[in-house]
XYZ file of C-alpha atoms in Angstrom:
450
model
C 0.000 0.000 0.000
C 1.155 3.683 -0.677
C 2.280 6.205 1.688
C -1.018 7.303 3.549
C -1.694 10.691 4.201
C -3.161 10.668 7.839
C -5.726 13.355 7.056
C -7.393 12.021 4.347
C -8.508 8.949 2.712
C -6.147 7.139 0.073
C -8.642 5.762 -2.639
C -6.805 2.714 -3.894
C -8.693 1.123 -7.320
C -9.051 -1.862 -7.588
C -8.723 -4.392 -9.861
C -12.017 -6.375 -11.505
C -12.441 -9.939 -10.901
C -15.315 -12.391 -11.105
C -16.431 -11.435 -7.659
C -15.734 -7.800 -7.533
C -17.236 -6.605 -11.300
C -18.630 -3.631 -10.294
C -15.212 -1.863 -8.989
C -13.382 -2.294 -5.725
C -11.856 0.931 -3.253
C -9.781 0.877 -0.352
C -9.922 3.193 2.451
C -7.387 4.131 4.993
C -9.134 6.231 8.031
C -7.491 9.305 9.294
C -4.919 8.812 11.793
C -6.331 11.212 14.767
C -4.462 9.444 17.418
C -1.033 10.423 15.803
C -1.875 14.592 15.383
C 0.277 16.502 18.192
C -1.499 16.949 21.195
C -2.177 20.816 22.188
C -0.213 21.541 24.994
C -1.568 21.616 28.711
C -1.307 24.100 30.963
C -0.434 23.424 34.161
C -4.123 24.375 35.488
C -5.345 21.917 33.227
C -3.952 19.023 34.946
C -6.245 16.033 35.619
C -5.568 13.755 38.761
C -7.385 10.552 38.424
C -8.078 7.780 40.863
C -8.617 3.840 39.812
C -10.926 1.876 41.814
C -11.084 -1.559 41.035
C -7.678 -2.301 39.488
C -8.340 -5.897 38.188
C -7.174 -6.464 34.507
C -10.305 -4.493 33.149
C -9.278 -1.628 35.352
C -5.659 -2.015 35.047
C -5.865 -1.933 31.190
C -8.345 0.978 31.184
C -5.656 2.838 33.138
C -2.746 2.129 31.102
C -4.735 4.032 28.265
C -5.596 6.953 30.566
C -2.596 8.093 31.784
C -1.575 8.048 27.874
C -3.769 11.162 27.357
C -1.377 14.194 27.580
C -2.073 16.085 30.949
C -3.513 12.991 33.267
C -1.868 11.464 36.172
C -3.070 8.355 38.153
C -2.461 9.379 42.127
C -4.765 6.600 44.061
C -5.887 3.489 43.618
C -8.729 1.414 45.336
C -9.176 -2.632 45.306
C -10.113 -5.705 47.275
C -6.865 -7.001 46.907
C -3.752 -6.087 48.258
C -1.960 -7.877 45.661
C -3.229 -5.523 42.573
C -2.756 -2.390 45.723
C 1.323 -3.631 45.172
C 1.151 -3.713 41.491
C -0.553 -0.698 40.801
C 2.593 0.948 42.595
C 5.024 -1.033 40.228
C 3.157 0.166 37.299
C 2.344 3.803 38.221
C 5.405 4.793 41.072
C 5.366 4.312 44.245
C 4.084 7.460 45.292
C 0.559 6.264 44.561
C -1.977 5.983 47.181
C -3.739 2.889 47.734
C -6.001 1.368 49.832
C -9.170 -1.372 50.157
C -11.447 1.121 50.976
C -12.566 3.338 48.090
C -14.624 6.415 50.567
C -10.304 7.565 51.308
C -10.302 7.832 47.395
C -13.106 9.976 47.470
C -12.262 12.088 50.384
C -9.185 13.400 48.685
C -9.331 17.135 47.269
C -6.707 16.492 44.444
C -7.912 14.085 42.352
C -10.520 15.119 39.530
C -12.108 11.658 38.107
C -11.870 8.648 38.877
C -12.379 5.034 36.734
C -14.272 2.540 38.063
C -13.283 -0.892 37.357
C -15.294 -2.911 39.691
C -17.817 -5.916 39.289
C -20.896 -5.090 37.886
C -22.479 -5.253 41.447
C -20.468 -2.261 42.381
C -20.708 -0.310 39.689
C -23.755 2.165 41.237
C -22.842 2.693 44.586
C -19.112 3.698 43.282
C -20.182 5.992 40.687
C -23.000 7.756 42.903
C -20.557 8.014 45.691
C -17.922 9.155 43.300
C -20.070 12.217 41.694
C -21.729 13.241 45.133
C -18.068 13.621 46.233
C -17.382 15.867 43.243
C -15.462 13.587 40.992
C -16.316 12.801 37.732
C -16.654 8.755 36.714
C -15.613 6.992 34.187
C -17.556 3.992 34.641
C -17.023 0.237 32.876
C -19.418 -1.480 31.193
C -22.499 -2.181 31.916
C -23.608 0.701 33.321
C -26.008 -1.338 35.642
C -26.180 -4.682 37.270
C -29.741 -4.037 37.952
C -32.489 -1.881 36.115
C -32.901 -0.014 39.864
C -29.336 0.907 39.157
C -30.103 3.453 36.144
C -32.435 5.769 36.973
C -30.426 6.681 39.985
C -26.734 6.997 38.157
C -28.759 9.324 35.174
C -30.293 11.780 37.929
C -27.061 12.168 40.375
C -24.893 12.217 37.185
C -27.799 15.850 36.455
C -28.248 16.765 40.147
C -24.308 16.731 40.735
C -23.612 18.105 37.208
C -20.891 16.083 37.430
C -19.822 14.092 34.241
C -20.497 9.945 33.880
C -18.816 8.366 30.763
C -19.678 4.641 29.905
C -16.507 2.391 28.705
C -17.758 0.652 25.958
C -14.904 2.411 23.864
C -16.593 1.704 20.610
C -18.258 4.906 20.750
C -15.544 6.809 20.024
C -14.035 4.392 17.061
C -13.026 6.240 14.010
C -13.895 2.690 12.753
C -17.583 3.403 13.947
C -18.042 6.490 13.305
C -17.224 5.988 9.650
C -19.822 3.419 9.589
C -22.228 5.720 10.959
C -21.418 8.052 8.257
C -21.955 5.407 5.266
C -25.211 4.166 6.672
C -26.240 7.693 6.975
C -25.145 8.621 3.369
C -27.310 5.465 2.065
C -24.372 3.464 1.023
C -26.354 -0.390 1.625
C -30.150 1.664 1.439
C -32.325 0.883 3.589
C -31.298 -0.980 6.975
C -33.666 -4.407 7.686
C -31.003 -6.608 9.656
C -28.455 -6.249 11.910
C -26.477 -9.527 12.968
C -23.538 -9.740 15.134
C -21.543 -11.681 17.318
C -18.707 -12.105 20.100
C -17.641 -15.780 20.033
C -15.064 -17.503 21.716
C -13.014 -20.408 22.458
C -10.313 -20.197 25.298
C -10.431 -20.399 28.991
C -9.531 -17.172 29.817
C -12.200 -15.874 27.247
C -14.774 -17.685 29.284
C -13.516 -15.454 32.599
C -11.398 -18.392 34.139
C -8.893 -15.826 35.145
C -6.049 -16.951 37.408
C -6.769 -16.838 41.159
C -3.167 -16.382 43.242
C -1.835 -18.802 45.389
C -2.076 -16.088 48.382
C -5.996 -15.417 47.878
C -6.962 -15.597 51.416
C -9.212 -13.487 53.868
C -5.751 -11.914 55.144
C -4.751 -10.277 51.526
C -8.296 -10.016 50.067
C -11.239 -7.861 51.454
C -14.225 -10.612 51.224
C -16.901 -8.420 53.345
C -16.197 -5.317 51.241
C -16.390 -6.829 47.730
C -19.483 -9.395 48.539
C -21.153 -5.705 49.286
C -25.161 -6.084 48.423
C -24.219 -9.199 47.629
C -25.142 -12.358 49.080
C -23.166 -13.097 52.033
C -21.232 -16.337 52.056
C -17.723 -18.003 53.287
C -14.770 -16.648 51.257
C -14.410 -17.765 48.386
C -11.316 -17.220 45.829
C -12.819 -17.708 42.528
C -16.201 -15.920 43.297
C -13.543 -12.842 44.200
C -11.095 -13.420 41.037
C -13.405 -14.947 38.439
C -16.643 -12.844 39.582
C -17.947 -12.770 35.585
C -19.059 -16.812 36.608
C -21.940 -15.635 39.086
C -25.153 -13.474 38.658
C -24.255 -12.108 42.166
C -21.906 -9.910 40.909
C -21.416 -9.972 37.062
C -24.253 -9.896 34.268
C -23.389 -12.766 32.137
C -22.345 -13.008 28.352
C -25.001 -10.376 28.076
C -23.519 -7.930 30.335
C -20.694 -8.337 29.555
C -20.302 -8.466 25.593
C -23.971 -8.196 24.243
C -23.740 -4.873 25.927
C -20.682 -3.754 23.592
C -22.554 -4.841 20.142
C -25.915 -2.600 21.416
C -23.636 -0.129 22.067
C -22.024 -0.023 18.940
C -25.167 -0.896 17.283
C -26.848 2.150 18.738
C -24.450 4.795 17.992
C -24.263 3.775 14.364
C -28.639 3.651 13.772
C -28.738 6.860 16.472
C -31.771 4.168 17.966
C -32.437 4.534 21.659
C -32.574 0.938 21.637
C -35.562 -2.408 20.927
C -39.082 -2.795 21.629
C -38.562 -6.870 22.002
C -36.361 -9.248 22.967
C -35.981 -12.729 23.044
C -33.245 -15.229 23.831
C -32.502 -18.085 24.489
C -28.840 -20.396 25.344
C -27.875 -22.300 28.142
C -24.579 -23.514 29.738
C -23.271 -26.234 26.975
C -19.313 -26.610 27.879
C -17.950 -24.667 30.792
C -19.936 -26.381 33.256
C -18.099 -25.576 36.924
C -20.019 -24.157 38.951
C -21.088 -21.001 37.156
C -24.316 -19.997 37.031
C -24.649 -18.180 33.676
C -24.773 -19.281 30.715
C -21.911 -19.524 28.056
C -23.835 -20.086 24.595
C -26.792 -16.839 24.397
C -28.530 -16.281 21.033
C -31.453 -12.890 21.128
C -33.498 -11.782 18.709
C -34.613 -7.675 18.754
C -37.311 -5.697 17.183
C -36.693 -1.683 16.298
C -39.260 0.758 15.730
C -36.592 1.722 13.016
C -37.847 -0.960 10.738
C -34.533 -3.347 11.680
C -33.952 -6.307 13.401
C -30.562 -7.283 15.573
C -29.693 -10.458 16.148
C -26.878 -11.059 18.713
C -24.239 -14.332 19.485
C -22.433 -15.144 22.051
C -20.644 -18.539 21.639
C -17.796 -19.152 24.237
C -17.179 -22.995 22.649
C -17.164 -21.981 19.271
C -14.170 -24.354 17.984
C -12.461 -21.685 16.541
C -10.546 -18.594 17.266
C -11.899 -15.981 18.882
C -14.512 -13.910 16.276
C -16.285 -10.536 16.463
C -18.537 -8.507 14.361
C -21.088 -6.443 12.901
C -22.872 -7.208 9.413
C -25.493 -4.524 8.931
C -28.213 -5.621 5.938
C -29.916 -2.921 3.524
C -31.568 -3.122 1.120
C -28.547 -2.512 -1.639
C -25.913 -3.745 -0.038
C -23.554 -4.354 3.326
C -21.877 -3.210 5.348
C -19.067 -5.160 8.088
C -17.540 -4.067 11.182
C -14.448 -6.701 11.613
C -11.185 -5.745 13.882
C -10.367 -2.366 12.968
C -11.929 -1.784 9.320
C -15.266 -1.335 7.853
C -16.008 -2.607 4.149
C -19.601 -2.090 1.994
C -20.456 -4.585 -0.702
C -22.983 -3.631 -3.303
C -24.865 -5.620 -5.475
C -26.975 -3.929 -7.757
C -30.867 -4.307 -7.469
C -32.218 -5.635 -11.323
C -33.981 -3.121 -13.035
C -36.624 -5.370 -14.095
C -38.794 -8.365 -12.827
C -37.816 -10.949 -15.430
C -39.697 -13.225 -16.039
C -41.040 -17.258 -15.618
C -43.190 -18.451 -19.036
C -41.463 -21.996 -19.812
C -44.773 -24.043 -18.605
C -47.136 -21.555 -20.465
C -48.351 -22.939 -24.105
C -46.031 -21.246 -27.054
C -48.262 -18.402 -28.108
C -48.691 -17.419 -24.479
C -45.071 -17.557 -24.028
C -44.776 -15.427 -27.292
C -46.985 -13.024 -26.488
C -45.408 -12.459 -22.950
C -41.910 -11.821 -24.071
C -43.284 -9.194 -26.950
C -45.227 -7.134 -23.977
C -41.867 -7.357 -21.669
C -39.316 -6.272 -24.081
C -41.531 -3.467 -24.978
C -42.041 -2.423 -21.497
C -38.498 -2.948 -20.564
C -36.470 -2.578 -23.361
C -32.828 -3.285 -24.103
C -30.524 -1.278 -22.313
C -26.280 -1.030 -22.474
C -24.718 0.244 -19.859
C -22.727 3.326 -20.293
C -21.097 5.674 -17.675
C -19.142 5.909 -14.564
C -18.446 2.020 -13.100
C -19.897 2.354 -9.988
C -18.232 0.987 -6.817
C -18.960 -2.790 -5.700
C -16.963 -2.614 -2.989
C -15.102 -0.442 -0.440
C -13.167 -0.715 3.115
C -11.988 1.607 5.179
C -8.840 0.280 7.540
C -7.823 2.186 11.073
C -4.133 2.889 10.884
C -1.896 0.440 12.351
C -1.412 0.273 16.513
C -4.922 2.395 16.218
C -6.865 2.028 19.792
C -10.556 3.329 20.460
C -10.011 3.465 23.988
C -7.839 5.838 24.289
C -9.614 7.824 21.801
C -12.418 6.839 24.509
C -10.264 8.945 27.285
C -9.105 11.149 25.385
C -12.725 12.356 24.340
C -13.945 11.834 28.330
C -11.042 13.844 29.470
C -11.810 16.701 26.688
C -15.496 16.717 28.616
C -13.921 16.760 32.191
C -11.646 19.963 30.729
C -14.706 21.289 28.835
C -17.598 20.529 30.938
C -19.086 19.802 26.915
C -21.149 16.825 26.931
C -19.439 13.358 26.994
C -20.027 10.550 23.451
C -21.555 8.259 25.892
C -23.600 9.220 28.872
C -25.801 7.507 31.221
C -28.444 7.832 29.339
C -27.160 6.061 26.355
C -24.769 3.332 28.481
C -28.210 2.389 30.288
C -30.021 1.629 27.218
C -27.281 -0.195 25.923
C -27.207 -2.269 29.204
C -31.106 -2.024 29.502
C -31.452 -3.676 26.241
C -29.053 -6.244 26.770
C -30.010 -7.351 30.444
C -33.570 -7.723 28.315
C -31.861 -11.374 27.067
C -31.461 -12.266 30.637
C -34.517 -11.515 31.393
C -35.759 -13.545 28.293
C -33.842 -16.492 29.307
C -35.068 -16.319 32.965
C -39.034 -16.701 32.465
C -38.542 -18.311 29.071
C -40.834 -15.551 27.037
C -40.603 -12.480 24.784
C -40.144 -9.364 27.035
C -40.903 -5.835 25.906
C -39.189 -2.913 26.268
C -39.798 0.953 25.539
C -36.108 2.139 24.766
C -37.363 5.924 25.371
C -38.947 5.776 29.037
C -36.055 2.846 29.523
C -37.657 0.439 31.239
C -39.971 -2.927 30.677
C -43.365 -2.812 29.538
């Protein structure tokens, strides 16, 4: 490929072959990330505090503190193990501590990230922005659908800023889909089908629980929280994802990404019906949700979406985004976006061989006079098209970097509690589904069950 200008689009033409008659272009998107970074005065320092520093947290950090001007200064978790390591990776002049309310008490920090189970994710973030910080809070947004309504009115009575991490949001990837569905590049939009399969242990949240996990070097009582309480128990506390108690399942935890993604490309507040249905088919110890979910989803918008998790899938691990229209398609796959067109026929044609001879005769004269023949002549329209995210391109720190822009700004964040709970609303709906075993409707602008 040529030298790429980062500011524009190379067009690249392609070359015509059996499958690709009607033209081929390839896009490379602008390269945002690698445009120098205005500087930052020294009042425009932001002090941020982690809490929950498991590998979620941990890797949402290491993409923060990449944004010119921010500084990690405290960290909160569970377990003093990650408490250690988060002074390896960030100095040891970091603050830590199990209990995140010290976090909160401090003047100097500005925003904090909350990494936490899913269970934890309200109380944090309302404590958080009634102490004056603004959150940064992991996906989903809720755990339950109690937990919205709450997070969207502090988040307006505090004025304080909440920013969902499903990162997607802010993908130059995205975004250009956006643009082509807006433009009418596939027509219109009937089907959306994607999918998040897998086929590892650690994909299926088997994370590693250390040979120290104990009730001396983990905080049980604190991270059970409004959770049930029972006996300590190491791979509840390091491989949470497993249980309802504290995680939301394959739905929570990557049906939630494809909504949101989903959402900001169709600008749809989200389905009117759900249904879903899976069950627990491999992984089968101990875990209590399940690790195969199909849904099906109705939109006003005249679409459908259908969603797929598979976490046995006998392959390597797969994600994506095919949206249907009515002349073409477009796919979301790793960091690139590519529409296929085929062209709609221009007539009916025709089906006369069981019709006598005359009839036949009579039908082809009336056809080819209504739709005579035609050569083609202009332009040679465009078949097919992708558009490719520079190399070492990463949507989450284009994520921070556009939630630290709104914590400079006090502008509006790309994905605010409104839209991460009816991204998590709608996908909680399959959970739901699964649970009493029936369709369940929802009204996506009200956000709540009907």
């Amino acid at each position: 490929m040529h030298e790429l200008n980062r500011r524009s689009f190379l067009k690249v033409a392609g070359v015509a072959t059996a499958e690709t008659l009607m033209g081929a272009r390839v896009n490379m998107l602008a390269q945002a990330q690698s445009e120098p970074s205005k500087p930052v005065a020294a009042n425009d320092h932001i002090q941020i505090a982690l809490i929950g520093a498991g590998g979620q947290g941990q890797g949402d950090t290491k993409a923060a503190v990449q944004v010119p001007g921010v500084k990690l200064v405290a960290v909160a978790d569970c377990y003093n193990g990650r408490l250690e390591h988060s002074k390896e990776l960030w100095g040891q002049d970091v603050f830590t501590t199990r209990d995140y309310g010290e976090v909160l008490a401090r003047t100097d920090i500005d925003a904090v990230i909350i990494g936490t189970p899913d269970h934890w994710h309200r109380q944090a973030s309302v404590d958080a922005m009634k102490a004056g910080k603004d959150v940064y809070c992991e996906k989903p947004m809720i755990h339950l659908y109690s937990d919205g309504p709450e997070m969207i009115e502090t988040s307006r009575a505090t004025k304080r800023i909440l920013q969902v991490g499903s990162q997607r949001v802010s993908s130059i990837v995205y975004a250009k889909a956006k643009e082509l569905l807006a433009s009418g590049a596939i027509g219109q939009l009937n089907m959306v089908t994607a999918r998040w399969d897998r086929n590892s242990s650690m994909g299926a949240w088997n994370y590693t629980v250390p040979p120290d996990a104990s009730t001396e070097t983990c905080d049980w009582p604190r991270f059970l929280g409004t959770a049930p309480k029972i006996p300590f128990n190491a791979e509840r506390f390091f491989q949470w994802r497993k249980w309802k108690d504290y995680g939301s399942g394959v739905a929570g935890d990557l049906f939630v990404h494809l909504f949101s993604g989903t959402h900001f490309i169709t600008n749809s507040h989200g389905p009117t019906r759900a249904m879903a249905t899976g069950g627990l088919r491999f992984w089968k110890d101990g875990r209590d949700v399940p690790d195969v979910m199909l849904g099906l989803f109705d939109y006003r918008e005249g679409f459908n979406l259908s969603l797929r998790v598979n976490f046995v899938d006998g392959g390597e691990e797969s994600e994506g985004l095919v949206f249907t229209g009515s002349e073409g398609t477009m796919e979301i796959g790793g960091n690139a976006v590519s529409v296929s067109r085929v062209p709609r026929e221009s007539e009916p044609g025709y089906t006369i061989g069981t019709f006598t001879e005359a009839m036949q005769k009579r039908i082809l004269e009336e056809y080819k006079e209504k739709y005579p023949i035609s050569h083609f002549s202009g332009a040679l329209p465009v078949g097919y098209e992708k558009y490719v995210a520079p190399q070492g391109y990463s949507d989450s720190y284009d994520h921070f970097k556009n939630f630290f822009n709104s914590v400079r700004t006090r502008q509006p964040v790309v994905e605010d509690a409104v839209f991460g709970f009816r991204a998590a609303g709608a996908a909680l709906l399959s959970n739901v589904s699964m649970e009493r075993g029936t369709v369940v409707q929802w009204n996506p602008d009200a956000m709540k069950m009907v």
